[in-house]
Amino acid sequence: MKKKALIGLSALLLLSAGCGPAPAAPEAAAGPAGKVVELAAATKPTAPLFLSATGIVEAKRDVILSFGASGKIAKINVAKGSQVAQGSVLASLDTGYYQKAVEAAAGQVKEASARKTRKLQGATPEEIAAAKLSVERSKVRLEKAITDVAQGERLVQGGAMAQSELDNLKIEKTKAELDAKDSQISLEKLMKGAEADEIASVNASITQAASQVAQATKTLQDTKLVAPFGGTVVTVSQEAGELSNPGQDVIHLVDLSEMKVALDVANDTIDQYKVGTKVSVVNQNGEKTAGTVSFVAPVIDQKTGKYQVEITFANPKESWRGGMLATIEVPRSVKGVIVPLESVGITQAERYVMTAENGVATRHVVTVGQIVGDKIEVLSGLKENEQVITSGITYIVEGEKVVARGAK
């Protein structure tokens, strides 16, 4: 980009110095006095120099608000032009369904927490007594089943019972054995207390229920449109009683207390913009407002080929409105002297100026800086107040006699 800027500067200097369409040759002076030339003094600016750029004014904070949930709009609390404070409820949906969802989720958390409490406390004396009784009953049933099988075997041997009946008694015995084992295991678990995996399962249930509460609560909150900042309502797109969906425009809110101007700045002037630099914001009537450079893009915009710069400024009286045209004046730092643009010549190797010293043209190789309107900054090779030739320098050679136009 620097190379492109250098080429552009060179082209401008070539045109200014006469390397484009040939300028008219300087007038021939009568007699031996020399060629008549136009002169200008190399000066240092006595008044501040400004770099000007134009942009569109917009509110620094500008938002279109939408509900985060769907439903019927219950209330619209503002109208176009309403002034609202930060945190104000601007509109709300019917919350009946969402309120019930929060209550249901909270109930699940309560139930899961109660189960965890019971697990941690262990079995009550009544539960342990009931489990012991169940064990005793299982033992009685098992003992009876064992006796019935023994008697059945004797009866089968004596021919008084069929084999199928004995098989049924053995099945009942097996069931009684399993019941006895289950009863004993249940009693041991009650005596031992809750297992780690049981506690983990209950904890998982609590976590899931709490997540449902959080989601239901957020959805309930999304049924309200709350002003994120104080400002002015621009538009209200829906009315009470209408259905609204997430993302659907409802209220447009702007804050005009602070404005901004976005600029696209070319590579050759971007160095003049520094974050924190104080600038003037000028309206179409020439009235000025103090502003500040608040952002300078670190990289170039590939679409525009320029850098984005933002200027912010206070607007306490709200005299500035979005869409107005503003001229930004940025103070320029000038380190050298200023001469007319057409006084600088250019060759493939260098830039130069011609000065008139005691009626003789003298060539000075110079280093140039920034272009300031129709003038250019000379950083070295020229001193303040030296008289530079501004007309037809390509027709003048070093040592040639010259005389200023109008000189006697």
XYZ file of C-alpha atoms in Angstrom:
408
model
C 0.000 0.000 0.000
C 2.899 2.377 0.738
C 4.259 1.705 -2.736
C 0.885 2.583 -4.260
C 0.755 5.805 -2.230
C 4.275 6.708 -3.413
C 3.321 6.111 -7.057
C 0.221 8.292 -6.597
C 2.270 11.090 -5.078
C 4.809 10.861 -7.900
C 2.076 11.088 -10.533
C 0.595 14.125 -8.835
C 3.969 15.817 -8.662
C 4.682 15.010 -12.313
C 1.448 16.648 -13.391
C 2.032 19.631 -11.108
C 5.643 20.065 -12.215
C 4.891 19.964 -15.922
C 5.592 16.332 -16.758
C 2.004 15.878 -17.907
C 0.647 18.221 -20.569
C 3.432 20.679 -21.304
C 2.970 24.031 -19.537
C 3.519 27.267 -21.332
C 7.167 28.340 -21.364
C 8.007 31.203 -19.011
C 7.875 34.651 -20.469
C 11.121 35.938 -21.943
C 12.304 38.954 -20.021
C 13.207 42.144 -21.863
C 16.930 42.675 -21.822
C 19.513 40.694 -19.830
C 17.506 40.567 -16.541
C 16.438 36.915 -16.999
C 13.344 34.777 -17.352
C 10.233 36.021 -15.607
C 9.055 33.522 -13.002
C 6.435 33.209 -10.278
C 7.862 32.945 -6.760
C 6.470 31.745 -3.424
C 8.080 31.633 0.015
C 8.649 28.377 1.863
C 6.718 28.863 5.086
C 5.899 27.140 8.317
C 2.161 27.209 9.091
C 1.167 29.824 11.642
C -2.358 28.438 11.984
C -3.298 24.775 12.545
C -3.692 22.644 9.439
C -6.537 20.182 9.218
C -7.182 17.000 7.340
C -10.847 16.902 6.345
C -13.052 13.864 5.772
C -16.816 13.479 5.421
C -19.067 10.836 6.934
C -22.617 10.049 8.022
C -23.608 10.618 11.653
C -25.291 7.754 13.496
C -26.219 6.987 17.089
C -23.477 5.122 18.930
C -26.134 2.898 20.534
C -28.935 1.796 18.246
C -30.859 -1.463 18.733
C -33.981 -3.223 17.491
C -35.523 -5.246 20.316
C -37.303 -8.598 19.972
C -38.827 -11.046 22.432
C -36.811 -14.161 23.200
C -39.979 -16.257 23.475
C -43.133 -16.633 21.436
C -46.626 -15.713 22.578
C -49.365 -13.126 22.595
C -48.299 -9.572 23.448
C -49.977 -8.564 26.708
C -48.722 -4.963 27.001
C -46.878 -2.303 24.989
C -45.776 0.352 27.473
C -44.230 2.892 25.050
C -45.004 4.749 21.822
C -42.956 6.496 19.129
C -40.871 9.257 20.674
C -41.106 7.930 24.229
C -38.077 8.684 26.407
C -37.167 5.613 28.450
C -34.652 4.853 31.185
C -32.307 1.897 31.251
C -34.032 -1.163 32.695
C -37.556 -0.011 31.860
C -39.993 -2.727 30.765
C -41.069 -1.645 27.287
C -43.407 -4.550 26.445
C -44.390 -7.992 27.735
C -46.012 -11.241 26.590
C -48.731 -13.250 28.339
C -46.707 -15.207 30.932
C -49.286 -17.722 32.204
C -47.861 -20.752 30.381
C -44.248 -19.880 31.173
C -45.008 -19.222 34.858
C -46.498 -22.707 35.174
C -43.417 -24.199 33.521
C -41.200 -22.525 36.155
C -43.388 -23.824 38.972
C -43.380 -27.374 37.566
C -39.611 -27.380 37.207
C -39.203 -26.021 40.743
C -41.420 -28.849 42.006
C -39.157 -31.423 40.361
C -36.147 -29.909 42.121
C -37.978 -30.041 45.465
C -38.994 -33.688 44.997
C -35.494 -34.769 43.942
C -33.957 -32.919 46.895
C -36.363 -34.664 49.284
C -35.370 -38.051 47.871
C -31.730 -37.221 48.408
C -32.419 -36.215 52.002
C -34.169 -39.498 52.664
C -31.292 -41.416 51.108
C -28.712 -39.647 53.216
C -30.696 -40.090 56.430
C -31.030 -43.859 55.887
C -33.967 -46.132 56.824
C -36.301 -45.303 59.695
C -36.762 -47.756 62.581
C -40.201 -48.595 61.193
C -38.747 -49.435 57.763
C -36.086 -51.662 59.345
C -38.685 -53.451 61.506
C -40.860 -54.074 58.442
C -37.862 -55.459 56.553
C -36.988 -57.816 59.420
C -40.574 -59.030 59.533
C -40.430 -59.675 55.795
C -37.267 -61.775 56.311
C -38.949 -63.850 59.007
C -41.982 -64.461 56.832
C -39.742 -65.525 53.973
C -37.942 -67.980 56.243
C -41.263 -69.488 57.381
C -42.403 -69.916 53.795
C -39.076 -71.485 52.880
C -39.160 -73.906 55.798
C -42.703 -74.969 54.871
C -41.647 -75.455 51.249
C -38.699 -77.636 52.316
C -41.033 -79.764 54.508
C -43.589 -80.100 51.685
C -40.939 -81.326 49.245
C -39.614 -83.911 51.753
C -43.121 -85.244 52.374
C -43.867 -85.292 48.662
C -40.785 -87.383 47.936
C -41.942 -90.001 50.494
C -45.446 -90.009 49.050
C -44.159 -90.444 45.501
C -42.051 -93.406 46.655
C -45.178 -94.947 48.228
C -47.264 -94.256 45.098
C -49.583 -91.868 46.946
C -48.534 -88.710 44.926
C -47.885 -88.151 41.263
C -44.438 -86.946 40.148
C -45.928 -83.812 38.635
C -47.252 -82.708 42.013
C -43.791 -83.187 43.521
C -42.299 -81.078 40.741
C -44.709 -78.251 41.576
C -43.660 -78.419 45.227
C -40.020 -78.130 44.217
C -40.835 -75.037 42.132
C -42.533 -73.443 45.130
C -39.448 -74.261 47.210
C -37.181 -72.492 44.687
C -39.401 -69.416 44.761
C -39.340 -69.393 48.535
C -35.536 -69.560 48.523
C -35.328 -66.555 46.152
C -37.832 -64.558 48.206
C -35.837 -65.279 51.345
C -32.625 -64.069 49.699
C -34.286 -60.885 48.383
C -35.735 -60.100 51.792
C -32.339 -60.582 53.422
C -30.587 -58.375 50.853
C -33.184 -55.619 51.285
C -32.724 -55.714 55.050
C -28.926 -55.502 54.721
C -29.227 -52.489 52.380
C -31.489 -50.702 54.816
C -29.084 -51.405 57.641
C -26.094 -50.271 55.563
C -27.601 -47.035 54.169
C -27.589 -45.540 50.643
C -24.959 -46.665 48.153
C -22.721 -44.156 46.354
C -24.363 -44.889 43.005
C -27.784 -44.208 44.470
C -26.636 -40.822 45.781
C -25.070 -40.074 42.378
C -28.341 -40.929 40.647
C -30.325 -38.641 42.940
C -27.754 -35.841 42.407
C -28.118 -36.237 38.652
C -31.874 -35.899 39.014
C -31.429 -32.697 41.033
C -29.012 -31.249 38.454
C -31.371 -32.000 35.604
C -34.317 -30.492 37.437
C -32.297 -27.373 38.316
C -31.332 -26.993 34.644
C -35.010 -27.131 33.721
C -35.748 -24.428 36.299
C -32.992 -22.204 34.855
C -34.260 -22.680 31.313
C -37.866 -22.045 32.313
C -36.833 -18.929 34.269
C -34.847 -17.561 31.316
C -37.771 -18.170 28.987
C -40.015 -16.330 31.454
C -37.564 -13.406 31.460
C -37.577 -13.449 27.657
C -41.262 -12.578 27.729
C -40.301 -9.008 28.683
C -38.584 -6.367 26.541
C -36.283 -4.372 28.820
C -34.450 -1.229 27.691
C -30.703 -2.028 27.580
C -29.943 1.692 27.803
C -31.787 4.977 28.184
C -32.921 6.549 24.946
C -35.706 7.394 22.525
C -38.189 4.961 20.982
C -38.033 5.326 17.185
C -40.652 2.789 16.121
C -43.099 0.296 17.651
C -43.735 -2.451 15.103
C -46.375 -4.544 16.935
C -49.450 -4.019 19.090
C -50.933 -5.635 22.198
C -52.895 -8.752 21.334
C -50.715 -9.711 18.372
C -48.599 -12.860 18.319
C -44.863 -12.328 18.404
C -42.069 -14.778 17.648
C -38.427 -14.778 18.750
C -36.381 -12.411 16.582
C -39.397 -10.493 15.271
C -38.908 -6.694 15.358
C -40.966 -5.048 18.086
C -39.288 -1.828 19.276
C -36.492 0.306 17.781
C -34.527 2.205 20.449
C -31.701 4.737 20.007
C -29.525 6.737 22.388
C -28.727 10.166 20.925
C -26.629 11.315 23.888
C -23.485 10.106 22.112
C -22.998 9.899 18.342
C -20.410 8.456 16.020
C -19.132 8.978 12.488
C -17.548 6.150 10.514
C -14.842 7.130 8.015
C -13.022 5.208 5.310
C -9.456 6.527 5.398
C -6.847 6.007 2.688
C -3.455 4.499 3.401
C -1.532 7.745 2.833
C -3.408 9.619 5.583
C -4.191 6.888 8.119
C -1.149 7.882 10.212
C -2.905 11.165 11.032
C -5.578 9.251 12.995
C -4.657 8.027 16.485
C -7.059 6.722 19.109
C -7.655 9.544 21.576
C -6.906 12.346 19.095
C -9.222 15.333 19.539
C -11.036 16.395 16.358
C -13.747 18.823 15.268
C -17.096 17.576 13.963
C -18.582 20.228 11.668
C -22.232 20.274 10.584
C -23.645 21.688 7.363
C -24.009 25.116 8.984
C -20.340 25.247 9.948
C -21.028 24.693 13.652
C -18.336 22.660 15.376
C -18.561 19.985 18.063
C -15.575 18.455 19.864
C -15.040 14.774 19.081
C -12.507 12.016 19.700
C -11.007 9.286 17.532
C -12.330 6.173 19.305
C -11.313 3.424 16.876
C -8.745 2.890 14.130
C -8.898 -0.424 12.288
C -5.666 -2.425 12.611
C -6.121 -3.929 9.137
C -7.370 -2.605 5.823
C -10.866 -3.393 4.594
C -10.448 -5.688 1.606
C -13.686 -4.443 0.029
C -12.933 -0.706 0.137
C -9.140 -0.760 0.212
C -9.268 1.690 3.119
C -9.083 1.698 6.915
C -12.198 2.155 9.034
C -12.007 4.939 11.605
C -14.708 5.909 14.106
C -15.190 9.323 15.679
C -17.408 9.690 18.747
C -18.775 12.877 20.270
C -21.210 13.958 22.951
C -24.631 15.198 21.881
C -26.206 16.524 25.110
C -28.748 18.739 23.347
C -29.495 16.032 20.770
C -28.986 18.589 17.988
C -27.250 15.906 15.931
C -29.468 13.195 14.457
C -28.760 9.961 12.692
C -28.195 10.374 8.932
C -26.799 13.924 9.075
C -23.656 14.713 7.096
C -20.577 15.710 9.123
C -17.117 16.921 8.190
C -14.340 15.716 10.459
C -11.352 18.032 10.860
C -8.244 16.285 12.163
C -5.269 18.429 13.154
C -2.239 17.694 10.984
C 1.293 17.766 12.314
C 3.720 19.477 9.923
C 7.438 19.039 10.589
C 8.932 20.816 7.593
C 8.063 23.856 5.486
C 5.132 24.201 3.098
C 5.471 25.110 -0.586
C 3.052 25.071 -3.540
C 2.630 21.621 -5.049
C 3.659 22.827 -8.518
C 7.039 24.031 -7.222
C 8.300 20.461 -6.681
C 9.822 18.691 -9.661
C 10.409 14.975 -9.901
C 12.838 12.712 -11.701
C 13.282 8.964 -11.511
C 15.867 9.422 -8.771
C 14.796 12.449 -6.755
C 12.521 15.377 -6.032
C 13.736 18.933 -6.308
C 12.786 22.598 -6.164
C 14.259 25.635 -7.899
C 14.887 28.748 -5.830
C 15.667 32.281 -6.893
C 18.794 33.440 -5.053
C 20.129 36.869 -6.025
C 18.436 36.608 -9.422
C 19.883 33.170 -10.180
C 18.013 29.842 -10.277
C 19.419 27.268 -7.837
C 18.412 23.595 -7.763
C 17.770 21.915 -4.365
C 17.213 18.197 -3.911
C 14.459 17.813 -1.289
C 12.655 15.205 0.757
C 8.896 15.655 0.685
C 6.214 14.668 3.167
C 2.452 14.935 3.109
C 0.302 16.808 0.619
C -1.804 19.506 2.285
C -4.480 20.662 -0.150
C -2.673 22.401 -3.025
C 0.588 22.502 -1.092
C 3.209 19.948 -0.078
C 5.454 19.541 2.933
C 9.223 19.660 2.398
C 11.067 17.853 5.177
C 14.655 18.586 4.151
C 16.642 20.468 1.517
C 14.844 23.787 1.908
C 14.747 26.460 4.576
C 11.953 28.677 5.758
C 11.445 31.892 3.734
C 13.486 30.688 0.750
C 11.828 31.740 -2.514
C 10.828 28.804 -4.684
C 9.955 29.070 -8.375
C 6.408 27.924 -9.001
C 6.111 28.321 -12.770
C 7.720 26.299 -15.556
C 10.534 24.775 -13.475
C 11.149 22.146 -16.176
C 12.269 24.959 -18.525
C 14.754 26.430 -16.087
C 18.295 25.192 -15.547
C 20.491 25.791 -12.536
C 22.470 29.031 -12.784
C 20.036 30.654 -15.190
C 19.069 34.262 -14.493
C 15.525 34.778 -13.317
C 13.415 37.690 -12.211
C 10.208 37.651 -10.219
C 7.097 38.682 -12.094
C 6.355 42.330 -11.398
C 9.892 43.097 -10.201
C 11.326 46.464 -11.393
